[in-house]
XYZ file of N, CA and C in Angstrom:
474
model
N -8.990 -27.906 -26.136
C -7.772 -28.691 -26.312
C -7.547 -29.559 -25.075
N -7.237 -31.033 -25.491
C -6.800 -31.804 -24.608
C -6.154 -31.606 -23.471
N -5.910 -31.786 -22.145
C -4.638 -32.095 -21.635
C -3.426 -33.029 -21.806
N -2.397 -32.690 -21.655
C -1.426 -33.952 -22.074
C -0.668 -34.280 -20.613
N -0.173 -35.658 -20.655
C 0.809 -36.083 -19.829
C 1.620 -37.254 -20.636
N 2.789 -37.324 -19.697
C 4.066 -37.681 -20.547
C 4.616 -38.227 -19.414
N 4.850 -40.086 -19.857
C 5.293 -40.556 -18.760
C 6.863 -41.168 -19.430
N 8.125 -40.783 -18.968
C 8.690 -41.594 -19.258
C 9.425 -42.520 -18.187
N 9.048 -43.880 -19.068
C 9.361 -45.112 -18.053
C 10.581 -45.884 -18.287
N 11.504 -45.579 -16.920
C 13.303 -46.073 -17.419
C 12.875 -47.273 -16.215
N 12.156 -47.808 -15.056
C 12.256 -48.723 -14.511
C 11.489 -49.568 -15.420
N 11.876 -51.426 -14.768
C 11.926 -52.653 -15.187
C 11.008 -52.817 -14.264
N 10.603 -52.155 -12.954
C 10.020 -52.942 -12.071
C 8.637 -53.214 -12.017
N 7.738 -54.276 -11.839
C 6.703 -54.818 -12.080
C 5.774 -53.500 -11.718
N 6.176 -53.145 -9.791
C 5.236 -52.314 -9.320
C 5.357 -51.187 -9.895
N 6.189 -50.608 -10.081
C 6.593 -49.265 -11.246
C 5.818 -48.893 -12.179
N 5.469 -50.440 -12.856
C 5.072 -50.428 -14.291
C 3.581 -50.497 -13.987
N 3.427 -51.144 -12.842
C 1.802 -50.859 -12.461
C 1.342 -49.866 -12.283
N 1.923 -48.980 -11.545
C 1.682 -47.610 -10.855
C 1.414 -46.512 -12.391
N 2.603 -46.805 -13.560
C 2.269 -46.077 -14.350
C 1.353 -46.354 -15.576
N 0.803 -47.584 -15.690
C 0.015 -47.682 -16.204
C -1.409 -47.675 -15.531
N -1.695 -47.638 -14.339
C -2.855 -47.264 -13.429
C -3.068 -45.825 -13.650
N -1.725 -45.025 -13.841
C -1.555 -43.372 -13.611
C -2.796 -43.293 -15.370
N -1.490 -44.080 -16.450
C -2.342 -43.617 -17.858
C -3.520 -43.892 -18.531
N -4.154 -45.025 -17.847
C -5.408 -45.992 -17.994
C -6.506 -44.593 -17.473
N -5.838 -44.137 -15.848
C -6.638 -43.302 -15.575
C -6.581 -41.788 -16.483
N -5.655 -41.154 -16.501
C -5.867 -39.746 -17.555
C -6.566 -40.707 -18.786
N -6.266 -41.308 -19.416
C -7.090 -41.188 -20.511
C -8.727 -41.469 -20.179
N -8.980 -41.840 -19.247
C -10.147 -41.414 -18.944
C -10.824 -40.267 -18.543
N -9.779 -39.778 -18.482
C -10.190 -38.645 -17.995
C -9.752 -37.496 -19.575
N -9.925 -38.455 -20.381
C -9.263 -37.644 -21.429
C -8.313 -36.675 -22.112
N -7.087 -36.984 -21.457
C -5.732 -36.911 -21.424
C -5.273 -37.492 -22.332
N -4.403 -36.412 -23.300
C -3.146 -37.495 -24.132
C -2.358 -37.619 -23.349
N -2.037 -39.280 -23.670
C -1.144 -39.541 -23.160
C -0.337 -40.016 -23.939
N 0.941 -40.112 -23.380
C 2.613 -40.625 -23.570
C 3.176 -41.425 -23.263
N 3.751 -42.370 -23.144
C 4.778 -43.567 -22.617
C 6.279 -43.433 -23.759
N 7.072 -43.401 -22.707
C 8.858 -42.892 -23.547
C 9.267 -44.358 -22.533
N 9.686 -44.942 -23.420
C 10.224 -46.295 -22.370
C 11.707 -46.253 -22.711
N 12.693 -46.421 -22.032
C 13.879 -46.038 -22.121
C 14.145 -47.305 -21.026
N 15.594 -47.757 -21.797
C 16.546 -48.985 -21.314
C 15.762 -49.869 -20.291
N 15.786 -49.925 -19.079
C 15.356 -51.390 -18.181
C 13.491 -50.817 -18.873
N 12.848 -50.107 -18.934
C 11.661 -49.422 -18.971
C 11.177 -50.477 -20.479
N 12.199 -50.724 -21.377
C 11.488 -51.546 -22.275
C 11.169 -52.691 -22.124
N 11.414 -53.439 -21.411
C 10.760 -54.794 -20.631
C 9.569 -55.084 -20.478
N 8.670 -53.849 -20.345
C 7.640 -53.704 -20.507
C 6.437 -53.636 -21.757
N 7.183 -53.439 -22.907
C 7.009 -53.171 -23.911
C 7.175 -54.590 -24.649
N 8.316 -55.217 -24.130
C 8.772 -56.573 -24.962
C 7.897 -57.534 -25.459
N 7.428 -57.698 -26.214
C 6.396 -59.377 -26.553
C 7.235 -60.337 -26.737
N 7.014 -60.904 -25.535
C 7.601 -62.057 -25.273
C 7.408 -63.341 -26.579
N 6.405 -63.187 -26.884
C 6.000 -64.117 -28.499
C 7.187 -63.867 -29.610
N 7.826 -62.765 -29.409
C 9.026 -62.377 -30.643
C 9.978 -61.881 -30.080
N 10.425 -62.613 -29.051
C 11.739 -62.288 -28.329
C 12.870 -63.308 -29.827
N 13.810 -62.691 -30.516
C 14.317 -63.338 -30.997
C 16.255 -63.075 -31.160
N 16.632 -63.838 -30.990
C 18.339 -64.161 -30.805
C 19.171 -64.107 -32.339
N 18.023 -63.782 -33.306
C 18.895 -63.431 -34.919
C 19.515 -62.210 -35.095
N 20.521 -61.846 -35.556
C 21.438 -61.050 -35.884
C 21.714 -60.654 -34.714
N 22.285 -61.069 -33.893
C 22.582 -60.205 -32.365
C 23.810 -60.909 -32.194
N 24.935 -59.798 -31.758
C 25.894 -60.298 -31.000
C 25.725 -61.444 -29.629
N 26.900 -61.897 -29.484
C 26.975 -62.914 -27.874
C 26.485 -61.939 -27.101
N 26.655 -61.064 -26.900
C 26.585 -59.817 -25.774
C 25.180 -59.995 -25.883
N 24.723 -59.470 -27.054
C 23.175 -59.088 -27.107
C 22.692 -60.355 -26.702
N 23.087 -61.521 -27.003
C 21.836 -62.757 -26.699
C 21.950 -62.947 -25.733
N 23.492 -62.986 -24.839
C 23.071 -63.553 -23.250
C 22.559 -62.727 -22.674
N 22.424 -61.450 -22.911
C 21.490 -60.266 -22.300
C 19.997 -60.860 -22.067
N 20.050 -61.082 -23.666
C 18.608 -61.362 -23.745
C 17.942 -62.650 -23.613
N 18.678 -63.494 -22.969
C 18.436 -64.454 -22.165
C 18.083 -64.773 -20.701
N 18.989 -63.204 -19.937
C 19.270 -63.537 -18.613
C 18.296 -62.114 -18.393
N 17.226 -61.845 -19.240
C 16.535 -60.320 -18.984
C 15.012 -60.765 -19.241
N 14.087 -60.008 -18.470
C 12.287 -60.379 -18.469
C 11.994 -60.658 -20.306
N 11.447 -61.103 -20.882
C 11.349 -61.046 -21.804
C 9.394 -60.642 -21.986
N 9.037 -60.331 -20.898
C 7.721 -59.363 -21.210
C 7.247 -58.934 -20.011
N 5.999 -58.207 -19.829
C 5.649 -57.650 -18.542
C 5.484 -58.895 -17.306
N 5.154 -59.650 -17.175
C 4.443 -60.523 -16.068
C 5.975 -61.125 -15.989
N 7.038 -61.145 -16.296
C 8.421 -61.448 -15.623
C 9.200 -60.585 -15.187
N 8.654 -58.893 -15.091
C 9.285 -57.758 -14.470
C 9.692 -58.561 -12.784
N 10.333 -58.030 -12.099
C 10.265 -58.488 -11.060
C 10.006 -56.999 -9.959
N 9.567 -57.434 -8.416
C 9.426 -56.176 -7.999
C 10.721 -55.289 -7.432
N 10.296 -53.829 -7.549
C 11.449 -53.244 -7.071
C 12.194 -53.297 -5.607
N 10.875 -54.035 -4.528
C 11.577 -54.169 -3.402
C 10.931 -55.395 -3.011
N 11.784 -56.198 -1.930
C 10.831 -57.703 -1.679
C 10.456 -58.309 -2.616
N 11.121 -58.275 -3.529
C 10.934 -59.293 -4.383
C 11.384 -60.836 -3.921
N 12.458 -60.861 -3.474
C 12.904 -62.501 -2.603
C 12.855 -63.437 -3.633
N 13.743 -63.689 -4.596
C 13.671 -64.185 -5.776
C 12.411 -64.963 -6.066
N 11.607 -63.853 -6.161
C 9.853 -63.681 -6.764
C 9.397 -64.673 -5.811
N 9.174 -64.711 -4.649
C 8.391 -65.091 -3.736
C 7.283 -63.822 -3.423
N 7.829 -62.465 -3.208
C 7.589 -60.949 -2.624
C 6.269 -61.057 -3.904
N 6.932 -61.000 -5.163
C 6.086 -60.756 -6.275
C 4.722 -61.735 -6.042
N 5.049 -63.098 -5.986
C 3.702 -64.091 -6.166
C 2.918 -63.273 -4.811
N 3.452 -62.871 -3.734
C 2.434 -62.344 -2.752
C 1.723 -61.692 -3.185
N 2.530 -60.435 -3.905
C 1.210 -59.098 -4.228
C 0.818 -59.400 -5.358
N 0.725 -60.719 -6.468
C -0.229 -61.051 -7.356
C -1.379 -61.590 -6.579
N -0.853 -62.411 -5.439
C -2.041 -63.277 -4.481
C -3.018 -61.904 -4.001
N -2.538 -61.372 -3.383
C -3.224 -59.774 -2.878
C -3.906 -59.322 -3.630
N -3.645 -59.132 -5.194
C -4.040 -58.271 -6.169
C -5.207 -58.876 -6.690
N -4.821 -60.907 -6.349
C -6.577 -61.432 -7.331
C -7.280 -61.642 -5.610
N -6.841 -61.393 -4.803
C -8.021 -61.076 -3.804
C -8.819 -60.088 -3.596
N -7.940 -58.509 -4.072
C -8.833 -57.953 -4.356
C -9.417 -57.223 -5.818
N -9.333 -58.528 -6.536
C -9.965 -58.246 -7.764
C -9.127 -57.293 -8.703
N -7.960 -57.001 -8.572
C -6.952 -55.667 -9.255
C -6.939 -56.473 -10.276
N -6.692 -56.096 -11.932
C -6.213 -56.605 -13.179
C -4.607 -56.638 -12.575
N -4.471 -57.447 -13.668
C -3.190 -57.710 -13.573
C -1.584 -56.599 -14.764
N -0.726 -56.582 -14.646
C -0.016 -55.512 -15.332
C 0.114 -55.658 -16.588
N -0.490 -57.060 -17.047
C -0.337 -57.028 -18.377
C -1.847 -56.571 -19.276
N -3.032 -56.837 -18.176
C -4.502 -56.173 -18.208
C -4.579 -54.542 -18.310
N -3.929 -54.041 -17.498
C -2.868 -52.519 -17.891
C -2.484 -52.033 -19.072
N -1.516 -52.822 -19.643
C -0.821 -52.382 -20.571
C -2.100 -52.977 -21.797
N -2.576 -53.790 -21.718
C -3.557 -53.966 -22.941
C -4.419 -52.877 -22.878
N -4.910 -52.304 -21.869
C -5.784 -51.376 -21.812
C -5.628 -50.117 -21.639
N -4.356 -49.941 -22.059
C -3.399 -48.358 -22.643
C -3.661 -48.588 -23.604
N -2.830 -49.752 -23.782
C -2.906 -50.058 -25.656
C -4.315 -49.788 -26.511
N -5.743 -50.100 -26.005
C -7.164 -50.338 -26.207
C -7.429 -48.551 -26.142
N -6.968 -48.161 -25.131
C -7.678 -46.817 -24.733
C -6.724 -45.574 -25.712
N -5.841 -45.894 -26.301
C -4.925 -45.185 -27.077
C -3.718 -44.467 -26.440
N -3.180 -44.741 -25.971
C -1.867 -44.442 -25.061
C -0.877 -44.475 -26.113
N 0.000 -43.155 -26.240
C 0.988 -43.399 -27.360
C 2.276 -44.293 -26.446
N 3.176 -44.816 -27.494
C 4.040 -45.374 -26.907
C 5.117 -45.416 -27.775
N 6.385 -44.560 -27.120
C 6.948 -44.385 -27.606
C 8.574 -45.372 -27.237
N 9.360 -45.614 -28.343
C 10.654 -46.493 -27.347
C 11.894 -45.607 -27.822
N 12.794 -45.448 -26.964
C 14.162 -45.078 -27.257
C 14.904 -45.735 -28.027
N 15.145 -44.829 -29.128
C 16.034 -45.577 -30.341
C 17.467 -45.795 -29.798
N 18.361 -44.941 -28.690
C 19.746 -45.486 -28.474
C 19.562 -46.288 -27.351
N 18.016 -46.327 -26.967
C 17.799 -47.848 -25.561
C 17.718 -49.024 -26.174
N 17.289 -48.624 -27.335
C 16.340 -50.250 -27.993
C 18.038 -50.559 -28.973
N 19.020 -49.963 -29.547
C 20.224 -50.068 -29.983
C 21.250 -50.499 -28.803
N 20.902 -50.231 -27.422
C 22.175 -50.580 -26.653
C 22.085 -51.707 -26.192
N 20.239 -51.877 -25.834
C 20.124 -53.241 -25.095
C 20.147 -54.529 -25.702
N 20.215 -54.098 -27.664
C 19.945 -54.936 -28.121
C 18.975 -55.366 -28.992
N 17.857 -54.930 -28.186
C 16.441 -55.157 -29.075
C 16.604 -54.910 -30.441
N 15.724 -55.892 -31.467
C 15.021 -55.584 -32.620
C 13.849 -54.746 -32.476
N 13.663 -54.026 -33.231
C 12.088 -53.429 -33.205
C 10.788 -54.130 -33.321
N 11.489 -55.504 -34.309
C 10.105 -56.112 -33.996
C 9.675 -57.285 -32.886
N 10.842 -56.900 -31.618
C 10.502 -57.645 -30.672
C 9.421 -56.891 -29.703
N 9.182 -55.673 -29.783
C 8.492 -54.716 -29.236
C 6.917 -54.922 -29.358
N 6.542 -54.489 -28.784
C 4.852 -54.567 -29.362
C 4.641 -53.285 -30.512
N 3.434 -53.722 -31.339
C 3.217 -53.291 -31.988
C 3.381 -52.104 -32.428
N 2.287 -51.266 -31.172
C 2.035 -50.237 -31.098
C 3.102 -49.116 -30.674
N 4.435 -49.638 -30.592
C 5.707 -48.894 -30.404
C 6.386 -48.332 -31.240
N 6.400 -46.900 -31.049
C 6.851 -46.532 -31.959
C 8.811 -45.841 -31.907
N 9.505 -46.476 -32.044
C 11.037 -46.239 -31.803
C 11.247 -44.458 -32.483
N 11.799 -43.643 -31.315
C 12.242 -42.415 -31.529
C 13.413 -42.260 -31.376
N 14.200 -40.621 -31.621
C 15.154 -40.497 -30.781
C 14.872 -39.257 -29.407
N 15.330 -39.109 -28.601
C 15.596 -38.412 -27.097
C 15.065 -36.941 -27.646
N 15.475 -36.791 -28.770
C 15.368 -34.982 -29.003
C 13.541 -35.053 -29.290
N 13.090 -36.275 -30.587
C 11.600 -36.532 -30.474
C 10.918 -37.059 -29.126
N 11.564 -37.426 -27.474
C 10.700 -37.179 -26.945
C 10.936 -35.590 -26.281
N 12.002 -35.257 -26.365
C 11.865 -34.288 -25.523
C 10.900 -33.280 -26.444
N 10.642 -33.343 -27.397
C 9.832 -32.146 -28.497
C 8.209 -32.724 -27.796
N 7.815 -34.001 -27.715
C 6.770 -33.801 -27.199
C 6.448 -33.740 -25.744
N 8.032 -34.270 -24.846
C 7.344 -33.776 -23.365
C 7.420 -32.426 -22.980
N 7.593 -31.272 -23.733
C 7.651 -29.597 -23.494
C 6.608 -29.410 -23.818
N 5.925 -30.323 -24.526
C 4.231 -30.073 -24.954
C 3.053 -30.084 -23.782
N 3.719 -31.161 -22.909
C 3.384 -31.787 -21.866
C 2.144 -30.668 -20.721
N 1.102 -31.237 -20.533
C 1.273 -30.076 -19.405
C 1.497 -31.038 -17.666
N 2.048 -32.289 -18.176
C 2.258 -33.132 -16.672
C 3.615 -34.002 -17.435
N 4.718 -34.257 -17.072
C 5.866 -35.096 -16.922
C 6.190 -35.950 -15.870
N 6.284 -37.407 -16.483
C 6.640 -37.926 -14.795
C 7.358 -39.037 -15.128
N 8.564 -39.197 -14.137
C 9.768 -40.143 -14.221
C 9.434 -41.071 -13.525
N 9.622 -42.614 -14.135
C 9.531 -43.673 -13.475
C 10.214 -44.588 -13.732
């Protein structure tokens, strides 16, 4: 039987989102199920920006979703960011030394089978439609992740 790990991701932040998709790229190589629970700022990551859409949404919901990343490569970083000056540095850093980039990450969770799961009262508060999400997302509620992170034999908050 497999090992499992279970990441759930409540940050927005670029490096965050790197760190945990570096973490799941790697267990599943190492042949690990893995998990992704993306919860409130954490779905930003998830967003396809191709179907960001402003139908049936309150004022609330659209200027949200106007004035919010509308996919991974507009996360901003969690520190030094310097209204994304900080960020263009450690992309400059990252193609110097050859690192994929966070959206090369998340395709290659997606490729390698990474479940992904989204919060049904995150994806209801912030607004989101479901089919602004990527595909492979599957909208739960809190009690369905907590049933599979007790399964877990690794949990980790980000």
């Amino acid at each position: 039987m497999n090992k499992k790990m279970n990441l759930l991701m409540f940050s927005g932040d670029y490096d965050k989102a790197l760190a945990a998709l570096i973490l799941a790229n790697t267990a599943r190589e190492l042949d690990v199920d893995v998990t992704m629970f993306f919860a409130f700022w954490g779905l930003f990551l998830v967003r396809d920006p191709e179907k960001v859409t402003f139908d049936n949404k309150t004022a609330f919901e659209s200027m949200f979703g106007m004035v919010t990343p509308k996919g991974p490569e507009e996360l901003p970083l969690s520190r030094m960011n310097m209204a994304g000056l900080g960020k263009q540095m450690l992309l400059d850093m990252m193609d110097d030394e050859k690192t994929p980039s966070l959206t090369d990450f998340l395709n290659g969770a997606r490729k390698k089978g990474v479940k992904f799961y989204g919060c049904k009262l995150s994806v209801d508060v912030m607004g989101f439609e479901e089919s602004e999400l990527l595909p492979e997302v599957k909208v739960i509620t809190a009690k369905e992740y907590l049933s599979d992170a007790l399964d877990s034999d690794m949990q980790l908050f980000i």
